[in-house]
Amino acid sequence: MSFEVWLLAHFQAITTRIESQAKLNMQLSNHLDANYIKGNSRQMETIIKGDKVYDAIENASNVVTFSFDKQSTNIGEIVAEVIGHL
């Protein structure tokens, strides 16, 4: 499981395995129009601004079950619980 999967879900539906962390970072970079840098607070603000969190919850809904064979993240479920979006 990768936190970047959750971040990418702010931009697109996550349905298949992304082969490597480098490809995941590349996809984030494409959406940011800049090289993704883990821990960069400005990029994080860009990713989570507005109501994108609701898109991310929906976009990650297909990958909430933990798996070694495909991408997974349960951060959306945790966030939904916190904001009362269940």
Short mmCIF file of N, CA and C in Angstrom, two decimals, residues 2 8 12 18 20 28 30 42 47 78-80 86:
data_model
loop_
_atom_site.label_atom_id
_atom_site.label_comp_id
_atom_site.label_asym_id
_atom_site.label_seq_id
_atom_site.Cartn_x
_atom_site.Cartn_y
_atom_site.Cartn_z
N SER A 2 0.50 2.23 -0.74
CA SER A 2 1.29 3.43 -0.89
C SER A 2 0.41 4.65 -0.68
N LEU A 8 -2.94 9.99 -5.81
CA LEU A 8 -3.32 9.87 -7.22
C LEU A 8 -4.83 9.78 -7.38
N GLN A 12 -7.67 10.67 -10.49
CA GLN A 12 -8.16 9.62 -11.39
C GLN A 12 -8.59 8.39 -10.60
N ILE A 18 -0.38 -0.27 -10.57
CA ILE A 18 0.66 0.58 -11.17
C ILE A 18 1.97 -0.13 -10.85
N SER A 20 5.15 0.25 -10.59
CA SER A 20 6.26 0.63 -9.73
C SER A 20 5.99 1.97 -9.06
N LEU A 28 1.61 11.12 -10.83
CA LEU A 28 1.37 12.29 -9.98
C LEU A 28 2.03 13.53 -10.58
N ASN A 30 2.61 14.15 -13.67
CA ASN A 30 1.83 14.59 -14.84
C ASN A 30 0.63 15.43 -14.41
N ARG A 42 3.69 22.16 -0.55
CA ARG A 42 2.98 22.92 -1.58
C ARG A 42 2.25 21.99 -2.55
N ILE A 47 -2.81 19.12 -4.27
CA ILE A 47 -3.52 17.86 -4.45
C ILE A 47 -4.83 17.85 -3.68
N ILE A 78 -11.00 5.77 5.82
CA ILE A 78 -10.68 6.47 7.07
C ILE A 78 -11.12 7.92 6.98
N VAL A 79 -10.80 8.58 5.87
CA VAL A 79 -11.18 9.97 5.68
C VAL A 79 -12.70 10.11 5.66
N ALA A 80 -13.39 9.21 4.96
CA ALA A 80 -14.85 9.26 4.91
C ALA A 80 -15.44 9.13 6.31
N LEU A 86 -19.83 8.48 5.13
CA LEU A 86 -20.26 7.10 4.88
C LEU A 86 -21.68 7.12 4.46
#
